[in-house]
Short mmCIF file of C-alpha atoms and ligand atoms in Angstrom, two decimals:
data_model
loop_
_atom_site.label_atom_id
_atom_site.label_comp_id
_atom_site.label_asym_id
_atom_site.label_seq_id
_atom_site.Cartn_x
_atom_site.Cartn_y
_atom_site.Cartn_z
CA MET T 87 0.20 0.16 0.13
CA SER T 88 1.60 3.21 -1.26
CA SER T 89 2.05 6.24 1.37
CA ALA T 90 -0.84 8.72 1.40
CA ASP T 91 -0.05 11.43 -0.81
CA ILE T 92 0.28 14.26 2.38
CA ASP T 93 2.67 16.92 3.25
CA TRP T 94 3.94 15.24 6.62
CA LYS T 95 5.73 18.55 7.66
CA THR T 96 2.79 20.68 7.46
CA LEU T 97 0.13 18.46 8.96
CA GLY T 98 -2.04 20.38 11.82
CA PHE T 99 -5.06 18.93 13.74
CA ASP T 100 -7.47 18.52 10.93
CA TYR T 101 -9.83 15.91 10.09
CA ILE T 102 -8.58 13.76 6.84
CA LYS T 103 -10.66 10.98 5.82
CA THR T 104 -8.78 7.77 5.89
CA ASP T 105 -9.64 4.61 4.24
CA LEU T 106 -11.30 2.30 7.06
CA ARG T 107 -12.88 2.67 10.30
CA TYR T 108 -14.55 0.42 12.98
CA ILE T 109 -18.41 -0.09 13.85
CA SER T 110 -19.43 -2.46 16.53
CA HIS T 111 -23.31 -2.18 17.53
CA TRP T 112 -25.09 -3.05 20.92
CA LYS T 113 -28.18 -4.40 20.71
CA GLY T 114 -30.32 -6.62 23.14
CA GLY T 115 -27.57 -6.45 25.92
CA GLU T 116 -24.29 -7.40 24.06
CA TRP T 117 -21.96 -5.99 21.49
CA ASP T 118 -21.62 -7.68 17.92
CA GLU T 119 -18.39 -8.72 16.71
CA GLY T 120 -17.85 -5.14 14.92
CA GLN T 121 -16.61 -4.70 11.76
CA LEU T 122 -14.48 -1.94 9.32
CA THR T 123 -15.99 -0.04 6.94
CA GLU T 124 -15.31 2.33 3.97
CA ASP T 125 -18.61 4.40 4.58
CA ASN T 126 -17.53 7.62 7.24
CA LYS T 127 -21.19 8.91 7.58
CA LEU T 128 -23.65 7.11 10.57
CA HIS T 129 -27.05 6.59 9.60
CA ILE T 130 -28.75 6.84 13.14
CA SER T 131 -32.75 7.12 14.46
CA GLU T 132 -33.45 11.12 14.56
CA GLY T 133 -34.43 10.07 18.35
CA SER T 134 -30.71 9.27 19.24
CA THR T 135 -30.04 10.19 22.58
CA ALA T 136 -26.73 11.02 21.95
CA LEU T 137 -28.01 13.87 19.55
CA HIS T 138 -30.53 15.32 22.29
CA TYR T 139 -29.23 14.11 25.83
CA GLY T 140 -25.35 14.29 24.95
CA GLN T 141 -25.28 10.32 26.01
CA GLN T 142 -21.90 9.65 24.27
CA CYS T 143 -18.38 9.78 25.11
CA PHE T 144 -15.08 9.25 23.19
CA GLU T 145 -11.40 8.88 23.55
CA GLY T 146 -8.11 10.02 21.82
CA LEU T 147 -5.18 8.20 21.35
CA LYS T 148 -1.85 7.74 18.85
CA ALA T 149 -0.23 5.15 16.99
CA TYR T 150 3.20 6.11 16.27
CA ARG T 151 5.66 4.86 13.43
CA CYS T 152 8.83 4.11 14.90
CA LYS T 153 12.36 4.16 13.53
CA ASP T 154 12.64 0.37 12.54
CA GLY T 155 9.17 0.67 10.94
CA SER T 156 6.94 -0.82 13.62
CA ILE T 157 4.34 0.73 15.15
CA ASN T 158 3.57 1.73 18.85
CA LEU T 159 0.25 2.66 20.65
CA PHE T 160 0.77 4.31 23.65
CA ARG T 161 -1.04 3.03 26.86
CA PRO T 162 -4.26 2.20 25.13
CA ASP T 163 -5.45 -0.08 28.08
CA GLN T 164 -5.59 3.40 29.89
CA ASN T 165 -8.17 4.94 27.32
CA ALA T 166 -10.02 1.68 27.31
CA ALA T 167 -10.00 2.33 31.33
CA ARG T 168 -11.13 5.82 31.00
CA MET T 169 -13.59 4.87 28.31
CA ARG T 170 -15.54 2.46 30.70
CA ARG T 171 -15.58 5.03 33.49
CA SER T 172 -16.97 7.52 31.09
CA CYS T 173 -19.58 5.19 30.37
CA ALA T 174 -20.51 4.18 33.98
CA ARG T 175 -21.40 7.87 34.47
CA LEU T 176 -23.71 8.16 31.39
CA LEU T 177 -25.09 4.65 31.83
CA MET T 178 -23.69 3.15 28.62
CA PRO T 179 -22.59 -0.16 27.88
CA ALA T 180 -18.99 -1.08 28.76
CA VAL T 181 -16.44 -1.99 25.85
CA SER T 182 -13.80 -4.50 27.18
CA THR T 183 -10.03 -3.45 27.22
CA GLU T 184 -9.71 -6.30 24.61
CA LYS T 185 -12.58 -5.17 22.35
CA PHE T 186 -10.86 -1.74 22.28
CA ILE T 187 -7.70 -2.58 21.88
CA ASP T 188 -8.54 -5.02 18.96
CA ALA T 189 -10.78 -2.18 17.34
CA CYS T 190 -7.79 0.39 17.54
CA LYS T 191 -5.48 -2.28 16.07
CA GLN T 192 -7.58 -3.10 13.44
CA VAL T 193 -8.11 0.59 12.20
CA VAL T 194 -4.62 1.37 12.40
CA ARG T 195 -3.36 -1.75 10.41
CA ALA T 196 -6.33 -0.60 7.75
CA ASN T 197 -4.95 2.72 7.37
CA GLU T 198 -1.34 2.23 7.67
CA ARG T 199 -0.16 3.98 4.70
CA PHE T 200 -1.54 7.35 6.86
CA ILE T 201 0.70 6.99 9.54
CA PRO T 202 2.92 9.82 9.56
CA PRO T 203 6.60 8.47 8.92
CA TYR T 204 9.57 8.42 11.83
CA GLY T 205 10.98 12.12 12.22
CA THR T 206 8.21 13.89 11.02
CA GLY T 207 6.82 14.62 14.30
CA GLY T 208 3.25 13.46 13.34
CA ALA T 209 1.43 10.31 14.62
CA LEU T 210 -2.01 8.63 13.60
CA TYR T 211 -4.76 9.86 15.94
CA LEU T 212 -7.39 7.79 16.85
CA ARG T 213 -10.57 8.69 18.13
CA PRO T 214 -12.68 5.85 19.66
CA PHE T 215 -16.33 7.19 20.28
CA LEU T 216 -19.35 5.41 21.99
CA ILE T 217 -22.65 6.90 21.35
CA GLY T 218 -26.51 6.17 22.32
CA VAL T 219 -28.56 5.37 19.40
CA GLY T 220 -32.09 4.15 18.35
CA ASP T 221 -35.57 5.25 18.71
CA ASN T 222 -36.22 7.20 21.55
CA ILE T 223 -37.66 10.42 23.01
CA GLY T 224 -37.68 10.38 26.87
CA VAL T 225 -34.99 11.41 28.95
CA HIS T 226 -33.44 8.01 29.61
CA SER T 227 -30.84 5.52 28.42
CA ALA T 228 -30.64 4.93 24.64
CA PRO T 229 -32.15 1.22 23.66
CA GLU T 230 -29.00 0.81 21.28
CA PHE T 231 -25.16 1.83 20.88
CA ILE T 232 -22.63 2.16 18.75
CA PHE T 233 -18.93 1.98 19.27
CA SER T 234 -16.72 2.87 16.66
CA VAL T 235 -12.89 3.95 16.15
CA PHE T 236 -11.81 6.08 13.20
CA ALA T 237 -8.25 7.52 12.41
CA THR T 238 -6.97 10.82 11.16
CA PRO T 239 -2.97 11.47 10.75
CA VAL T 240 -2.04 14.55 12.84
CA GLY T 241 0.85 16.93 13.52
CA ALA T 242 0.82 19.55 16.47
CA TYR T 243 -2.51 20.55 18.02
CA PHE T 244 -0.82 23.94 19.24
CA LYS T 245 0.67 25.62 16.42
CA GLY T 246 4.30 26.00 17.01
CA GLY T 247 4.44 22.62 18.87
CA MET T 248 6.98 22.68 21.55
CA THR T 249 7.15 26.24 21.15
CA PRO T 250 5.69 28.14 24.49
CA THR T 251 2.17 29.15 24.12
CA ASN T 252 0.18 31.68 26.38
CA PHE T 253 -2.92 31.45 27.63
CA ILE T 254 -5.55 33.19 29.21
CA VAL T 255 -7.86 32.46 32.67
CA SER T 256 -11.38 32.21 31.71
CA ASP T 257 -14.54 33.30 33.49
CA TYR T 258 -16.44 30.47 32.62
CA ASP T 259 -16.31 27.01 34.33
CA ARG T 260 -15.76 24.07 32.24
CA ALA T 261 -17.52 21.59 34.58
CA ALA T 262 -19.54 21.50 38.20
CA PRO T 263 -17.76 20.43 41.11
CA ASN T 264 -19.79 16.92 41.24
CA GLY T 265 -20.42 17.34 37.48
CA THR T 266 -19.07 15.23 34.66
CA GLY T 267 -15.77 17.05 34.40
CA ALA T 268 -13.77 13.47 34.99
CA ALA T 269 -15.44 12.06 31.94
CA LYS T 270 -14.79 12.34 28.47
CA VAL T 271 -18.19 13.42 27.47
CA GLY T 272 -19.16 15.77 24.75
CA GLY T 273 -21.14 17.92 26.88
CA ASN T 274 -17.78 19.22 28.60
CA TYR T 275 -16.38 19.83 25.33
CA ALA T 276 -19.66 21.72 23.88
CA ALA T 277 -19.57 24.04 26.99
CA SER T 278 -16.02 24.99 26.29
CA LEU T 279 -16.18 26.10 22.87
CA LEU T 280 -17.22 29.52 23.26
CA PRO T 281 -14.59 30.36 26.22
CA GLY T 282 -12.07 28.76 23.76
CA LEU T 283 -12.99 30.97 20.79
CA ASP T 284 -12.85 33.97 23.16
CA ALA T 285 -9.25 33.16 24.03
CA LYS T 286 -8.03 32.43 20.61
CA ASN T 287 -9.88 35.43 19.48
CA ARG T 288 -7.70 37.22 21.77
CA GLN T 289 -4.52 35.80 20.53
CA PHE T 290 -4.21 33.02 23.00
CA GLY T 291 -3.51 29.43 22.63
CA ASP T 292 -6.55 28.43 24.74
CA CYS T 293 -8.19 29.31 27.78
CA ILE T 294 -7.23 28.09 31.38
CA TYR T 295 -10.50 26.85 33.77
CA LEU T 296 -9.94 27.45 37.31
CA ASP T 297 -11.79 25.12 39.97
CA PRO T 298 -15.63 25.62 39.63
CA GLU T 299 -16.22 26.08 43.26
CA THR T 300 -13.60 28.27 44.66
CA HIS T 301 -12.15 29.91 41.17
CA THR T 302 -8.76 29.87 42.85
CA LYS T 303 -6.90 27.26 41.65
CA ILE T 304 -5.67 25.99 38.31
CA GLU T 305 -7.89 23.09 36.81
CA GLU T 306 -7.40 22.16 32.87
CA VAL T 307 -5.49 24.18 30.06
CA GLY T 308 -8.13 24.09 27.27
CA SER T 309 -8.42 20.55 26.44
CA ALA T 310 -4.90 19.29 28.04
CA ASN T 311 -3.69 19.11 32.04
CA PHE T 312 -1.52 21.27 33.72
CA PHE T 313 1.88 20.82 35.25
CA ALA T 314 4.40 23.20 36.78
CA ILE T 315 7.97 22.72 38.12
CA THR T 316 8.37 24.73 41.68
CA GLU T 317 11.48 26.92 41.99
CA ASP T 318 12.51 23.83 44.15
CA GLY T 319 12.31 21.61 41.71
CA ARG T 320 9.25 19.48 42.33
CA PHE T 321 6.51 18.43 39.66
CA VAL T 322 3.08 19.76 40.62
CA THR T 323 -0.29 19.05 39.06
CA PRO T 324 -3.89 20.04 39.93
CA LYS T 325 -5.68 17.43 41.70
CA SER T 326 -9.43 18.15 41.65
CA PRO T 327 -12.57 15.52 40.66
CA SER T 328 -13.26 17.79 37.97
CA ILE T 329 -10.50 17.68 35.79
CA LEU T 330 -10.11 14.76 33.08
CA PRO T 331 -7.50 12.27 34.52
CA SER T 332 -4.95 12.76 31.50
CA ILE T 333 -3.21 9.69 30.66
CA THR T 334 -0.17 11.74 29.47
CA LYS T 335 -0.12 13.80 32.74
CA TYR T 336 0.00 10.52 34.90
CA SER T 337 2.85 9.02 32.45
CA LEU T 338 4.67 12.39 33.21
CA LEU T 339 4.40 12.32 36.72
CA GLU T 340 5.95 8.83 36.69
CA LEU T 341 8.54 9.83 34.46
CA ALA T 342 9.59 12.72 36.45
CA LYS T 343 9.90 10.75 39.41
CA GLU T 344 11.51 7.60 38.11
CA ARG T 345 13.31 9.11 35.40
CA LEU T 346 14.07 12.66 36.55
CA GLY T 347 14.31 11.87 40.17
CA LEU T 348 12.07 15.00 41.07
CA GLU T 349 9.67 14.78 43.54
CA VAL T 350 6.21 15.07 42.38
CA GLU T 351 2.81 16.13 44.01
CA GLU T 352 -0.73 16.43 42.97
CA GLY T 353 -2.05 19.31 44.67
CA ASP T 354 -3.73 22.92 44.56
CA VAL T 355 -2.04 25.34 42.17
CA PHE T 356 -3.26 28.73 43.53
CA ILE T 357 -3.29 31.26 40.35
CA ASP T 358 -2.53 33.93 42.56
CA LYS T 359 0.90 32.10 43.56
CA LEU T 360 2.22 31.48 40.48
CA ASP T 361 5.58 33.06 41.32
CA GLY T 362 6.49 29.95 43.04
CA TYR T 363 6.65 28.03 39.85
CA LYS T 364 9.67 28.57 37.60
CA GLU T 365 8.34 26.27 34.56
CA ALA T 366 4.84 25.18 33.58
CA GLY T 367 3.09 23.38 30.71
CA ALA T 368 -0.09 21.77 29.03
CA CYS T 369 0.04 17.94 28.57
CA GLY T 370 -2.14 15.62 26.64
CA THR T 371 -2.52 13.47 23.74
CA ALA T 372 -2.98 16.24 21.50
CA ALA T 373 -1.03 18.99 23.12
CA VAL T 374 2.22 16.06 23.85
CA ILE T 375 3.83 18.81 26.06
CA THR T 376 3.32 22.46 25.33
CA PRO T 377 5.21 24.86 27.40
CA ILE T 378 3.44 27.67 28.66
CA GLY T 379 5.03 31.17 27.86
CA GLY T 380 2.57 33.32 30.29
CA ILE T 381 -0.70 33.11 31.72
CA GLN T 382 -3.18 36.33 31.68
CA ASN T 383 -5.23 36.51 34.69
CA GLY T 384 -7.49 39.81 34.51
CA PRO T 385 -5.19 42.67 34.56
CA ASP T 386 -2.04 40.12 35.19
CA PHE T 387 0.26 38.58 33.08
CA HIS T 388 2.49 36.21 34.42
CA VAL T 389 5.61 34.83 32.75
CA PHE T 390 6.95 31.55 33.76
CA TYR T 391 10.33 30.40 32.48
CA SER T 392 10.18 32.57 28.92
CA GLU T 393 7.68 33.66 26.22
CA THR T 394 10.05 31.95 23.61
CA GLU T 395 12.31 29.58 25.48
CA VAL T 396 11.62 26.08 26.75
CA GLY T 397 12.68 25.47 30.31
CA PRO T 398 15.18 22.45 31.01
CA VAL T 399 12.83 19.92 32.58
CA THR T 400 10.04 20.81 30.20
CA LYS T 401 12.64 19.87 27.51
CA ARG T 402 13.56 16.65 29.38
CA LEU T 403 10.41 15.51 30.36
CA TYR T 404 9.11 15.87 26.79
CA GLU T 405 12.27 14.09 25.50
CA GLU T 406 11.49 11.21 27.81
CA LEU T 407 7.67 10.97 26.92
CA VAL T 408 8.16 11.76 23.06
CA GLY T 409 11.22 9.03 22.99
CA ILE T 410 8.87 6.25 24.25
CA GLN T 411 6.09 6.80 22.23
CA TYR T 412 8.19 6.60 19.23
CA GLY T 413 10.36 3.77 20.31
CA ASP T 414 13.67 5.49 20.91
CA ARG T 415 13.64 5.48 24.75
CA GLU T 416 13.12 1.85 26.85
CA ALA T 417 9.18 2.32 28.08
CA PRO T 418 7.83 1.25 31.43
CA ALA T 419 6.31 -2.06 31.51
CA GLY T 420 2.90 -2.28 29.44
CA TRP T 421 3.10 1.42 28.39
CA ILE T 422 3.97 0.10 24.59
CA VAL T 423 1.30 -2.20 22.66
CA LYS T 424 2.56 -2.99 19.39
CA VAL T 425 0.30 -3.14 16.34
CA ASP T 426 1.61 -5.92 13.85
C1 LIG Y 779 -10.27 18.53 28.73
C2 LIG Y 779 -8.97 17.42 28.68
N1 LIG Y 779 -8.26 17.39 29.64
C3 LIG Y 779 -6.81 16.75 29.55
C4 LIG Y 779 -6.71 16.04 28.27
C5 LIG Y 779 -5.47 15.14 28.20
O1 LIG Y 779 -5.45 13.59 28.20
P1 LIG Y 779 -4.64 12.55 27.69
O2 LIG Y 779 -3.22 12.80 28.14
O3 LIG Y 779 -5.23 11.42 28.23
O4 LIG Y 779 -5.10 12.57 26.04
C6 LIG Y 779 -7.45 16.00 27.35
C7 LIG Y 779 -7.47 14.79 26.05
O5 LIG Y 779 -7.74 14.15 26.04
C8 LIG Y 779 -8.76 16.50 27.66
O6 LIG Y 779 -9.70 16.63 26.36
#
């Protein structure tokens, strides 16, 4: 199969239709076998709960082309587990880790020509999603469900990739204190569109959400988690029930401790105490690690390390993470699943 006709160097984060996607249906209490299809359109009932009541969730992970030509998935079992937690929160049927990873592998194999070559910095982004469908009108769980996985090749999410980006604190909340913030459900993202656009219109990469209860602590950076390095060299990341538990963040936490020998802490990051941090970053599957240049909070603009240079700890974390993802550095046990 020939490589897709794509300029890998200029790839952004946009939808590109690939050859095949996986689809499985749940009906009468069980999932069917699932299959690959060329059709990138869904034909669903107008009464589908996903359309009216937001009964849906999704995931995001990447397949990486290694130097030796093999293909890596990064911690797909963690995405499978998170999707099950999202499903439990929204009364949707669970997909086993085995089915989830098998679907991802099938989609990667079927679209191998779309995997950006090693060295271009791109990856094949996988979007698993699960939606409530079937004829329905009342506010209750759907009679049927669809689990699907599609793929699209991507480059950097934030323009500029590993260059410092500025963010602005939003007045809006992303999720309620006991709401759905920890689940990867569409409603959270619908609510984030307006604040995100406001931030971009003001030339910021995205907005920072504070904790919805007191508006004093950093929670998320757009669709990425936040971390910072304290003046005395500790790796700190916010802990809150309304944050999406980022797989990248928990990986960095482990790498900071085990490979960089840093003390790590999940705790409070107060927005009025940023002076105590010498570096900060946004992390996620799409964002990878995006260094945070500065944060605008009302009239105050706080610069961390630099608006143009990447701090040394952020750089080492990036090299470790990306090295593992592309197979250049040894991965902790179980982090890499090969697609063969
Ligand atoms: C709101 C939000 N926070 C954080 C993340 C980062 O999570 P992960 O590292 O699992 O991609 C994402 C992306 O999935 C997200 O949408």
